[in-house]
Coordinates of N, CA, C and O in Angstrom, one line a residue:
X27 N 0.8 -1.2 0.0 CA 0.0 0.0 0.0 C 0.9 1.2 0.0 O 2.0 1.3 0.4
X28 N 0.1 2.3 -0.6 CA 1.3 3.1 -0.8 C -0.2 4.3 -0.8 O -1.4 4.2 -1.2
X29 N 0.9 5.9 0.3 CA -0.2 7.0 0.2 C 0.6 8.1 -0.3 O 1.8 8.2 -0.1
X30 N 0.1 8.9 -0.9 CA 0.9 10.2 -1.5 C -0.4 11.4 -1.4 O -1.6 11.2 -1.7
X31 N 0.0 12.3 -1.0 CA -0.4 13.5 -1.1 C -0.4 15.0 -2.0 O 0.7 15.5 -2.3
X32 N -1.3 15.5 -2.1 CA -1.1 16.5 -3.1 C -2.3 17.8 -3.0 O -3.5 17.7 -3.2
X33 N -1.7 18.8 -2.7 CA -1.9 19.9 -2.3 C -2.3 21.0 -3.7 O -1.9 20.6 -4.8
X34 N -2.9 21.8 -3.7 CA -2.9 23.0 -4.7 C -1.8 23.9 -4.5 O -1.3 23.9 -3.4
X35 N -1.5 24.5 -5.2 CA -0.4 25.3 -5.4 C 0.0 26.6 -6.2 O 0.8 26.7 -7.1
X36 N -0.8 27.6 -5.7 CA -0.9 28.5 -7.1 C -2.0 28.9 -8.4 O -2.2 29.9 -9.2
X37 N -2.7 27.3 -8.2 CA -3.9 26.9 -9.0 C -3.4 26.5 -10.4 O -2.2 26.1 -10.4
X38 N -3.9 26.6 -11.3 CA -4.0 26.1 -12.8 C -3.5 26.6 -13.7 O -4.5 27.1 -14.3
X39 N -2.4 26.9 -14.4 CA -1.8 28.4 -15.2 C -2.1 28.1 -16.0 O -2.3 29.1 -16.7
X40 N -2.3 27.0 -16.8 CA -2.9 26.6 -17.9 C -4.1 26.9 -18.5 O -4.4 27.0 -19.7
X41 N -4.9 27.1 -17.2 CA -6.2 26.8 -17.7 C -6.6 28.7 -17.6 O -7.4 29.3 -18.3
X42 N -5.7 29.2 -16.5 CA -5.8 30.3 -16.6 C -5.5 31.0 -17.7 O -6.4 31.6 -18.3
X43 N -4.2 31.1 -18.2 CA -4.0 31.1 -19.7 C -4.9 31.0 -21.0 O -4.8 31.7 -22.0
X44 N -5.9 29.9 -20.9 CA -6.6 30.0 -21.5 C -7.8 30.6 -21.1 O -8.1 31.7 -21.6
X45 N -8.4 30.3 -20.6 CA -9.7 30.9 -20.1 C -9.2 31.9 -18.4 O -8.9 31.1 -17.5
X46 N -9.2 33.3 -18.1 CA -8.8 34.0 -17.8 C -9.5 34.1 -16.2 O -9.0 34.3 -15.0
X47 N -10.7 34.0 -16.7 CA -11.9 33.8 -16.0 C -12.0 32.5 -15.1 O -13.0 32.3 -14.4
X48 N -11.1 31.6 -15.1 CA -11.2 30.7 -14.5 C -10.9 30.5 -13.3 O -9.8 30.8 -12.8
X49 N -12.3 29.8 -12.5 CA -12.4 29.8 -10.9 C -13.1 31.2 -10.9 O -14.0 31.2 -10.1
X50 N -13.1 32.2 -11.6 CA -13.5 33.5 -11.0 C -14.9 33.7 -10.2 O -15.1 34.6 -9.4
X51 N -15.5 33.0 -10.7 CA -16.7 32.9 -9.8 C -17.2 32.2 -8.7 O -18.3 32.1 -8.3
X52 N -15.7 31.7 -8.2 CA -15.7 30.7 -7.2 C -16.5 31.6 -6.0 O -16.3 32.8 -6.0
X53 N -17.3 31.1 -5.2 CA -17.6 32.2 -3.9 C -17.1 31.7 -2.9 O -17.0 30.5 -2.5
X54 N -16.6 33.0 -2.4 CA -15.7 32.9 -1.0 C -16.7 33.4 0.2 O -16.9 34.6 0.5
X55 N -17.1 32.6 0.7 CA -17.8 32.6 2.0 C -17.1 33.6 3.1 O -16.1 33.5 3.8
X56 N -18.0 34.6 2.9 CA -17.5 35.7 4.0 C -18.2 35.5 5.3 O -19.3 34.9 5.3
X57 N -17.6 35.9 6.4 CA -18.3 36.0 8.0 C -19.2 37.8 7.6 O -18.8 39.0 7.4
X58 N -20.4 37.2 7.9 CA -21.0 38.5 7.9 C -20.9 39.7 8.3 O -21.4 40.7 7.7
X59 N -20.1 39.9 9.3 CA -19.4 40.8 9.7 C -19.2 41.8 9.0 O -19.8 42.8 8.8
X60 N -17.7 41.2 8.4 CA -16.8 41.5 7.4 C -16.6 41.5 5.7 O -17.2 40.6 5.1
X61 N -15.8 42.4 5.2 CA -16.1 41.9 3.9 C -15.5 41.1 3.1 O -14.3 40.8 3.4
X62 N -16.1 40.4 1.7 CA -15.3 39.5 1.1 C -14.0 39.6 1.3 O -13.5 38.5 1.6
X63 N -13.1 40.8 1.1 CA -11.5 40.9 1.5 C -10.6 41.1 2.1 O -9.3 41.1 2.1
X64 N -11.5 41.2 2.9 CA -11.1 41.0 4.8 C -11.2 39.9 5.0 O -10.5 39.6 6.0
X65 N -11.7 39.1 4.5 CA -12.1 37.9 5.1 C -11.1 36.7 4.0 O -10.8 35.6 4.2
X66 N -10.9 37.3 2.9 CA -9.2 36.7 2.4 C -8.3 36.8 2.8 O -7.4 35.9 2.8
X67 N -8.1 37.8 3.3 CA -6.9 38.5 4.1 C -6.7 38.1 5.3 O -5.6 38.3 5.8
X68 N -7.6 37.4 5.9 CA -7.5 36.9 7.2 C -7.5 34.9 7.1 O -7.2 34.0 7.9
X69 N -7.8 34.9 6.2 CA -8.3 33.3 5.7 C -6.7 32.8 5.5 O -6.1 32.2 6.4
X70 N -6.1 33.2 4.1 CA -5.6 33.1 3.4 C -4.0 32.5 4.3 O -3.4 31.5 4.3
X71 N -4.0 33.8 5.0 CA -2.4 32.9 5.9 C -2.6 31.8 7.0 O -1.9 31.0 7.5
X72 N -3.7 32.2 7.2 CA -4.1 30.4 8.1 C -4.1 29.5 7.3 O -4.3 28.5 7.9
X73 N -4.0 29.3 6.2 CA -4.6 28.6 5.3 C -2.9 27.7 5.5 O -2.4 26.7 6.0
X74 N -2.4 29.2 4.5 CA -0.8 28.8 3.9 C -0.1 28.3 5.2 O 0.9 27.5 5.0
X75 N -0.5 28.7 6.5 CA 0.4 28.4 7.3 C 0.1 26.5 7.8 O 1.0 25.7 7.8
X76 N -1.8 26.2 8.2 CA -2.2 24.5 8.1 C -1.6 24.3 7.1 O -1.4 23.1 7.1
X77 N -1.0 24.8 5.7 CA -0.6 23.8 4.5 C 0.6 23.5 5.0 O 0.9 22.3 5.3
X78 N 1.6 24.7 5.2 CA 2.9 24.2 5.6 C 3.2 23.1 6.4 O 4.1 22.3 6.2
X79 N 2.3 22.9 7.5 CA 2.3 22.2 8.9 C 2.1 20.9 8.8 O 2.5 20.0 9.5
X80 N 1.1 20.9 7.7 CA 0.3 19.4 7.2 C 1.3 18.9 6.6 O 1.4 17.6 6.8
X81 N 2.6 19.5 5.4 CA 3.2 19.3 4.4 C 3.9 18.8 5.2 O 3.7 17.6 5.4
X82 N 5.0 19.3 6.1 CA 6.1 18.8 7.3 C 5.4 18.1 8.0 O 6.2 17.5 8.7
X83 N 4.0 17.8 8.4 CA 4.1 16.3 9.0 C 3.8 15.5 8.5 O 3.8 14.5 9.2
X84 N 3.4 15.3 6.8 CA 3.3 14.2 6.2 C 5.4 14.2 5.9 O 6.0 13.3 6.6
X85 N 5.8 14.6 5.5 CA 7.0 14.8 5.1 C 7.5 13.8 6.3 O 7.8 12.7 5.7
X86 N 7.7 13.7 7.2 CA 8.4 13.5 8.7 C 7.8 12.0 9.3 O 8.1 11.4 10.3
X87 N 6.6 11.7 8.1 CA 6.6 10.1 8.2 C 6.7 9.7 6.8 O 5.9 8.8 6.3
X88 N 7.7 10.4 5.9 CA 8.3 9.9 4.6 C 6.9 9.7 3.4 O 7.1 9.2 2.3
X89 N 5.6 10.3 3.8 CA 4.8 10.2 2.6 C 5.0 11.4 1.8 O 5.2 12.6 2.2
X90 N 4.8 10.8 0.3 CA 5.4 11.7 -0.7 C 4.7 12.6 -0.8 O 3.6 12.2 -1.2
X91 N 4.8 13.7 -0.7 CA 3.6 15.5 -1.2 C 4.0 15.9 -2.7 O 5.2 16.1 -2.9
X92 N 3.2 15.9 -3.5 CA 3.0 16.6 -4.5 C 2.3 17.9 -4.8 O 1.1 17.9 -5.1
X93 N 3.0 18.9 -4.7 CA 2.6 20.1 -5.3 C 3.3 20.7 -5.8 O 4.4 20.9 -5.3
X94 N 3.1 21.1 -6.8 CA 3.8 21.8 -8.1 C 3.3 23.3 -8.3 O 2.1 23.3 -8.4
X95 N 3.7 24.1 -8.4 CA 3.4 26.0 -8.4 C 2.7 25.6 -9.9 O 3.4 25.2 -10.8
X96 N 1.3 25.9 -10.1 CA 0.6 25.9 -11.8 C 0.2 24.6 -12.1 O 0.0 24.3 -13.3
X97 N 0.0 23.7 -11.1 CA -0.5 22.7 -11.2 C -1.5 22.5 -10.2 O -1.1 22.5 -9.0
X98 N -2.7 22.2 -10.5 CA -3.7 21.9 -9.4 C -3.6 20.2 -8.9 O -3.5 19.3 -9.7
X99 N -3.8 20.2 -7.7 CA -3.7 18.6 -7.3 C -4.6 17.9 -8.3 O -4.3 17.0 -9.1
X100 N -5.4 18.7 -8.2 CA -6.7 17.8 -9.4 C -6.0 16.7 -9.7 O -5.8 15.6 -9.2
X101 N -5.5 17.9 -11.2 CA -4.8 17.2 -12.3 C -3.7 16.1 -12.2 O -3.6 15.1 -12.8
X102 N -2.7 16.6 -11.0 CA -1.8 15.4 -10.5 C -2.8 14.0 -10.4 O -2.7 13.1 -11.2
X103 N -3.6 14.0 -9.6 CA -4.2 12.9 -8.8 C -5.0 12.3 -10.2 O -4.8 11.1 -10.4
X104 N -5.8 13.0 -11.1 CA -6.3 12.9 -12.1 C -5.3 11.6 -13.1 O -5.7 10.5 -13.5
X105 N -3.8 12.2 -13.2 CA -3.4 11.3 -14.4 C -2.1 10.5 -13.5 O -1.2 9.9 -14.2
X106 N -2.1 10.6 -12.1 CA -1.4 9.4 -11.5 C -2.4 8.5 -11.4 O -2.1 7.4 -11.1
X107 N -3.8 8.7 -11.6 CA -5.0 7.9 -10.8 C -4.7 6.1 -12.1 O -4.5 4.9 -11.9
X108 N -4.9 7.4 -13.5 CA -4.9 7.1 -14.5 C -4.1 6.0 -14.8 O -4.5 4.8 -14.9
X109 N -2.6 6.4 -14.8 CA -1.4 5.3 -14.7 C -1.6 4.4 -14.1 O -2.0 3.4 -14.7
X110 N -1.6 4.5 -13.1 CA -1.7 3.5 -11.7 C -2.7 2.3 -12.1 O -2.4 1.1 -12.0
X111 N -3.8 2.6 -12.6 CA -4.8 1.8 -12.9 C -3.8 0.9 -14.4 O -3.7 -0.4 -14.4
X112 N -3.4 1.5 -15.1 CA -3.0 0.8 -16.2 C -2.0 0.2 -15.8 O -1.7 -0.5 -16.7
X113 N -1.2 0.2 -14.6 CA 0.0 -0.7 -14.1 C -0.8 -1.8 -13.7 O -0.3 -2.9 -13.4
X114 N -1.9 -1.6 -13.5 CA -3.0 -2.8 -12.4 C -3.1 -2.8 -11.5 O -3.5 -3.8 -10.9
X115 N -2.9 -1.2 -10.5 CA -3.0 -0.7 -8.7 C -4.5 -0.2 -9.1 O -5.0 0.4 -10.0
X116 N -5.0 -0.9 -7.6 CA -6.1 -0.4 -7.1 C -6.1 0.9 -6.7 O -5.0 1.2 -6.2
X117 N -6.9 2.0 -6.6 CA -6.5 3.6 -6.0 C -7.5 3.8 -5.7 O -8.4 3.6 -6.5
X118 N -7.6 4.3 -4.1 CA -8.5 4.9 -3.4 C -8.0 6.8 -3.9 O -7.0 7.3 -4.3
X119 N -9.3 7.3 -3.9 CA -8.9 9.0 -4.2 C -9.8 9.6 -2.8 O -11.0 9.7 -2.9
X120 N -9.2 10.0 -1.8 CA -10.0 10.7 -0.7 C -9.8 11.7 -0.8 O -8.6 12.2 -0.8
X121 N -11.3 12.6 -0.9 CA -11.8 14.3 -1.1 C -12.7 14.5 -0.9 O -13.6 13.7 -1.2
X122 N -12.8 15.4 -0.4 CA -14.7 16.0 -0.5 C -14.8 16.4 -1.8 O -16.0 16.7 -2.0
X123 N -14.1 16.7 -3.1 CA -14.2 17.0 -4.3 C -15.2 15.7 -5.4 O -14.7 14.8 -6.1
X124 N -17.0 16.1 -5.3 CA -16.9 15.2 -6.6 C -16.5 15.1 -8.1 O -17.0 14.3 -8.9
X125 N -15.7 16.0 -8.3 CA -15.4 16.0 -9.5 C -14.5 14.8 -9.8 O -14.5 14.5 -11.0
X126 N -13.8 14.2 -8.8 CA -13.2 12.5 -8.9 C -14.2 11.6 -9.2 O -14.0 10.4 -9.0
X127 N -15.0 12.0 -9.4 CA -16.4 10.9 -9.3 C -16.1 10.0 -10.9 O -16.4 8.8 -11.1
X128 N -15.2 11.5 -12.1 CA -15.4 11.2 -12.8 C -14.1 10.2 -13.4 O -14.0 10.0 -14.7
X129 N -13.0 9.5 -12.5 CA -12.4 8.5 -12.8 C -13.1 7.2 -12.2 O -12.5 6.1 -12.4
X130 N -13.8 7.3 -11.8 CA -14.6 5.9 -11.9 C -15.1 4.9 -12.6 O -16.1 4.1 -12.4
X131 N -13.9 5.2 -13.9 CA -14.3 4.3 -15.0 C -14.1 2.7 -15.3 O -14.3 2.0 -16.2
X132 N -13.4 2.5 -13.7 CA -13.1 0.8 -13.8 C -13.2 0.7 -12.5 O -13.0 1.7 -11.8
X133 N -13.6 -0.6 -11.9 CA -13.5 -1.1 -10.7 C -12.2 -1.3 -9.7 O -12.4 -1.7 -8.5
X134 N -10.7 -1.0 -10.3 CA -10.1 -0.7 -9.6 C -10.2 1.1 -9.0 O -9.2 1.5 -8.3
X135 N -11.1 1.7 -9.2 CA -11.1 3.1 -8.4 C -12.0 3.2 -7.4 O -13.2 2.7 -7.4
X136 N -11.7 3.7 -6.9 CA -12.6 4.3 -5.7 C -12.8 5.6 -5.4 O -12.0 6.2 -6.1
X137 N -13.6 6.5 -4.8 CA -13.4 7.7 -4.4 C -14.1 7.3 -3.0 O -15.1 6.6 -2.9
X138 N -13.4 8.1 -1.8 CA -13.8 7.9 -0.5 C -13.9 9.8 -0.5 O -13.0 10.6 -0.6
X139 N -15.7 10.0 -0.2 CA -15.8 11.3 0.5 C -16.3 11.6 1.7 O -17.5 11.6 2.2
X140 N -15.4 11.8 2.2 CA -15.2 12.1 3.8 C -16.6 12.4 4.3 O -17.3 11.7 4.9
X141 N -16.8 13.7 4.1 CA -17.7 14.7 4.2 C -19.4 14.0 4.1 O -20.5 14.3 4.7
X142 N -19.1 12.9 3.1 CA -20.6 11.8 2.6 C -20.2 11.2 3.4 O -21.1 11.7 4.2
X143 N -19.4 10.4 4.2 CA -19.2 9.3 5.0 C -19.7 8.7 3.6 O -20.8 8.2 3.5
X144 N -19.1 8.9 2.7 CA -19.6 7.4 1.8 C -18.5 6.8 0.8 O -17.7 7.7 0.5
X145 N -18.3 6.0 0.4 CA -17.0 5.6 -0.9 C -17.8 5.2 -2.0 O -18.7 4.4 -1.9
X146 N -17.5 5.9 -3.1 CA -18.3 5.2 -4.4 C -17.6 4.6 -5.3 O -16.5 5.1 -5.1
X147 N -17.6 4.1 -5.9 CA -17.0 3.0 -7.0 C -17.8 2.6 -8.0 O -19.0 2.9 -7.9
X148 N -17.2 1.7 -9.4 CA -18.5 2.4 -10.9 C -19.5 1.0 -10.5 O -20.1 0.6 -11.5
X149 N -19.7 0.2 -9.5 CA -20.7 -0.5 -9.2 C -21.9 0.4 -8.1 O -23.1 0.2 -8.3
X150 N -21.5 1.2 -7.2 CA -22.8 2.1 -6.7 C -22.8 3.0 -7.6 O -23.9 3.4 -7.5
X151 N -22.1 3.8 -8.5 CA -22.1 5.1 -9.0 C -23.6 5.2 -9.7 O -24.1 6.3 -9.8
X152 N -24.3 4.0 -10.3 CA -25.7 4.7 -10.5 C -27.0 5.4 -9.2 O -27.9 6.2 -9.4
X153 N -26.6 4.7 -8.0 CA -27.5 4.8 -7.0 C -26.6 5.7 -6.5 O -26.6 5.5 -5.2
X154 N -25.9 6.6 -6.8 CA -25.0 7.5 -6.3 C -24.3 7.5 -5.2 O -23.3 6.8 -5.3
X155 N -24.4 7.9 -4.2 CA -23.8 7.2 -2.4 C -24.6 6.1 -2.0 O -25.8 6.2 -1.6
X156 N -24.1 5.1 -2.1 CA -24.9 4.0 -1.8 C -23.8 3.1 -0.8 O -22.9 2.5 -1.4
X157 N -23.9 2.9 0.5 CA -22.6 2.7 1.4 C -21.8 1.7 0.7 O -22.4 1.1 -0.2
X158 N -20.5 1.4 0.9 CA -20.1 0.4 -0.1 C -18.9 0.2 1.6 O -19.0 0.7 2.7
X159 N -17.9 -0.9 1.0 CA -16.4 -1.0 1.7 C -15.8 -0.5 0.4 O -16.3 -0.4 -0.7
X160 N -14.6 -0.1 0.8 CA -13.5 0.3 0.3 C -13.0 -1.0 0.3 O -13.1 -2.0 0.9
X161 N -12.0 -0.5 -1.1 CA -10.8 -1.9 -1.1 C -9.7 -1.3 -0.1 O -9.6 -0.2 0.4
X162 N -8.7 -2.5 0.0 CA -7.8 -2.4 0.9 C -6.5 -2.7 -0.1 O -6.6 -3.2 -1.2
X163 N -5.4 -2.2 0.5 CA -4.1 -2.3 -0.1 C -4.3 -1.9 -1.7 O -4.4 -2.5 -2.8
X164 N -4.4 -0.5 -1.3 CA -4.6 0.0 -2.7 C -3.6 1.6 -2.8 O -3.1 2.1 -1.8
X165 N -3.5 1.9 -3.7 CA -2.9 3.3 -3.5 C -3.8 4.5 -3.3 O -4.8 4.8 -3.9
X166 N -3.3 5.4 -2.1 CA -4.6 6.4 -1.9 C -3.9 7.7 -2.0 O -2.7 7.9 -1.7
X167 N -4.7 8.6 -2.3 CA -4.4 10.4 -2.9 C -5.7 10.8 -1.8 O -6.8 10.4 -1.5
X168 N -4.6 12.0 -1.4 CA -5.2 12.6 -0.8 C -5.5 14.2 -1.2 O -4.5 14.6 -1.8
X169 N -6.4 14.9 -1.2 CA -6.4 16.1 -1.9 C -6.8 17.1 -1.1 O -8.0 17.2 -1.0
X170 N -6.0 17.9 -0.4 CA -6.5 19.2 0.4 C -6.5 20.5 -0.5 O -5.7 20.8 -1.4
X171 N -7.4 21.1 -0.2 CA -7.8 22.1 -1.8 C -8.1 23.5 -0.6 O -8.1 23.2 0.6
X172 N -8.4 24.6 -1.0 CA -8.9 25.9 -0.6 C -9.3 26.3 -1.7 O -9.1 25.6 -2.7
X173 N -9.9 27.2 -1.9 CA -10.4 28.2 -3.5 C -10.7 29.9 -2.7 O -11.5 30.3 -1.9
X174 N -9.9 30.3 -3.3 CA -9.2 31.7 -2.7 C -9.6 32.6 -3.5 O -9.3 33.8 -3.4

């Protein structure tokens, strides 16, 4: 079994490049209080600072972090998921992100969402969260995300 991690970093320069606008309409949940940019401004170094902290303690039990400046974890986890399956590894992908929903094209994937307390795989994926087990001794991605 093998776990690797992968963080955002900068976000997507690609995609930004092309489409300019991208993410731009993400909404940033403000505290009523205060305004949207106060409340980045205040978010934003808590943020960078749990990333660093998280990164040096996965680091310090030798699991590998992936983050790349212009690369979104997504996409890492996206086309390691990819490989991996074509070597013949099972891969667990744990996120609250369903957009992994959409490597669920073979029975060696999984997606475990925390947040659902649920794991789906392409045998529940028509009944959508439908409780399942996870496989074991598989390779798992972890994805901590913010949208800033």
């Amino acid at each position: 079994s093998s776990v690797y991690i992968g963080f955002d970093y900068g976000g997507s320069l690609r995609r930004k490049s092309i489409y300019p606008e991208y993410k731009a309409n993400r909404e940033f949940r403000a505290v009523a209080s205060s305004s949207l940019e106060e409340n980045k401004q205040e978010v934003l170094p808590i943020y960078l600072s749990l990333r660093e902290k998280t990164v040096a303690l996965c680091r310090s039990f030798n699991l590998p972090v992936f983050m790349e400046y212009g690369i979104e974890a997504d996409d890492f986890i996206g086309v390691a998921t990819e490989q991996l399956v074509m070597l013949g590894k099972d891969v667990i992908v744990l996120s609250n992100d369903t957009d992994f929903l959409q490597l669920l094209t073979t029975p060696s994937v999984t997606c475990i969402l925390p947040n659902k307390k649920r794991d789906v795989t392409i045998y529940n994926f028509g009944s959508y969260f439908c409780v399942a087990r996870y496989r074991y001794s598989a390779v798992c991605f972890i994805c901590l995300t913010i949208f800033v």
